Amino acid sequence: MNELDNKMVSTKKNVCNEFKKKDGTGKDNQYLYLRSVAKIECGQNEGTAVCVHTSDAVKGHLFLTCAHVVDHTIQSVILRYDGHAIKGRVIYVNRKAVPYDIAVIVSEQTKQTTDILPCQISDKTPTIGQKMFSVGFACREYVPSTVFGHMHRMIYSILTTTCNVRAGFSGGPVFSIDRKLLGLTVGKLNMGTFHFVLPSIEFVETINKYIITNNIEILNDLESKCPLKTVLWNNGIPTFKVCHI
């Protein structure tokens, strides 16, 4: 194991330990996952973002969301958390015609945001039938909702679940029962209840490397170079019609 690998292991342990702490009131940590989730507003767009790291180097919080939520554009956004409006800036975003529909945001750090906790990103592929839950802010709502379901299947780097998400959940986290981040909500069927998720195995290594190095060029690895995946994503996956939410 090289030095970078050792640092990545150490970082993951620290994040995991921080996420498992009880809150300041001594309450049970059952719902601490909600402290990693924020509503995101970008012009007329509404979506959800999830915190995966806090850092003195960037003096703020590192959030992930979907590229389509921020119009595939490097720009300023507003993150709403616990009644506070937090300024954020998109530092990386996928191009519109390229998988995987992911954007990286850095928020400013203020005294109102000190209780935001990063979640741990899973590096495991879920199994069919595995229980999971999605968290998001439905459009025009400012309290997060949690919907439960299970993994249905994996198709060309897209995970499908039975979580019945709503408009506004795009970019929001999908957690395992032990509260590890399994992926980001991308959309759902234009008819029916199947929910499409960008699995964490597609971005965990790149995000962890960026956290360690603070080298923004590393984030370019979040863009798939596979022609087949590009065709599939741009055509909604054969037999499925993905509707962004």
PDB file of C-alpha atoms in Angstrom, residues 67 72 92-102 156-158 198 202 219-234 237:
ATOM      1  CA  ALA A  67     -24.834  18.240 -13.051  1.00  0.00           C
ATOM      2  CA  HIS A  72     -24.014  21.757 -16.314  1.00  0.00           C
ATOM      3  CA  TYR A  92     -16.569  20.952 -11.254  1.00  0.00           C
ATOM      4  CA  VAL A  93     -19.449  19.779 -13.435  1.00  0.00           C
ATOM      5  CA  ASN A  94     -19.868  17.136 -16.127  1.00  0.00           C
ATOM      6  CA  ARG A  95     -20.576  18.319 -19.654  1.00  0.00           C
ATOM      7  CA  LYS A  96     -24.173  17.822 -20.721  1.00  0.00           C
ATOM      8  CA  ALA A  97     -23.576  15.014 -23.204  1.00  0.00           C
ATOM      9  CA  VAL A  98     -21.168  13.040 -20.994  1.00  0.00           C
ATOM     10  CA  PRO A  99     -21.799  10.650 -18.073  1.00  0.00           C
ATOM     11  CA  TYR A 100     -22.059  10.698 -15.111  1.00  0.00           C
ATOM     12  CA  ASP A 101     -24.251  13.748 -14.375  1.00  0.00           C
ATOM     13  CA  ILE A 102     -22.274  14.830 -11.323  1.00  0.00           C
ATOM     14  CA  TYR A 156     -24.340  -0.054 -17.404  1.00  0.00           C
ATOM     15  CA  SER A 157     -23.194   1.850 -14.299  1.00  0.00           C
ATOM     16  CA  ILE A 158     -26.704   2.953 -13.360  1.00  0.00           C
ATOM     17  CA  LEU A 198     -25.350   7.044 -10.043  1.00  0.00           C
ATOM     18  CA  GLU A 202     -18.202   5.395 -10.031  1.00  0.00           C
ATOM     19  CA  LEU A 219     -12.030  15.820 -10.731  1.00  0.00           C
ATOM     20  CA  ASN A 220     -11.776  15.417 -14.501  1.00  0.00           C
ATOM     21  CA  ASP A 221     -11.748  11.676 -13.812  1.00  0.00           C
ATOM     22  CA  LEU A 222     -15.439  11.991 -12.894  1.00  0.00           C
ATOM     23  CA  GLU A 223     -16.202  12.190 -16.615  1.00  0.00           C
ATOM     24  CA  SER A 224     -16.640   8.799 -18.274  1.00  0.00           C
ATOM     25  CA  LYS A 225     -14.443   8.158 -21.310  1.00  0.00           C
ATOM     26  CA  CYS A 226     -16.425   5.081 -22.355  1.00  0.00           C
ATOM     27  CA  PRO A 227     -18.241   5.576 -25.711  1.00  0.00           C
ATOM     28  CA  LEU A 228     -20.805   2.868 -24.904  1.00  0.00           C
ATOM     29  CA  LYS A 229     -21.777   4.479 -21.593  1.00  0.00           C
ATOM     30  CA  THR A 230     -22.069   7.850 -23.331  1.00  0.00           C
ATOM     31  CA  VAL A 231     -24.465   6.452 -25.918  1.00  0.00           C
ATOM     32  CA  LEU A 232     -26.543   4.707 -23.251  1.00  0.00           C
ATOM     33  CA  TRP A 233     -26.781   7.755 -20.991  1.00  0.00           C
ATOM     34  CA  ASN A 234     -27.703  10.072 -23.853  1.00  0.00           C
ATOM     35  CA  ILE A 237     -30.864   3.507 -21.441  1.00  0.00           C
TER      36      ILE A 237
END
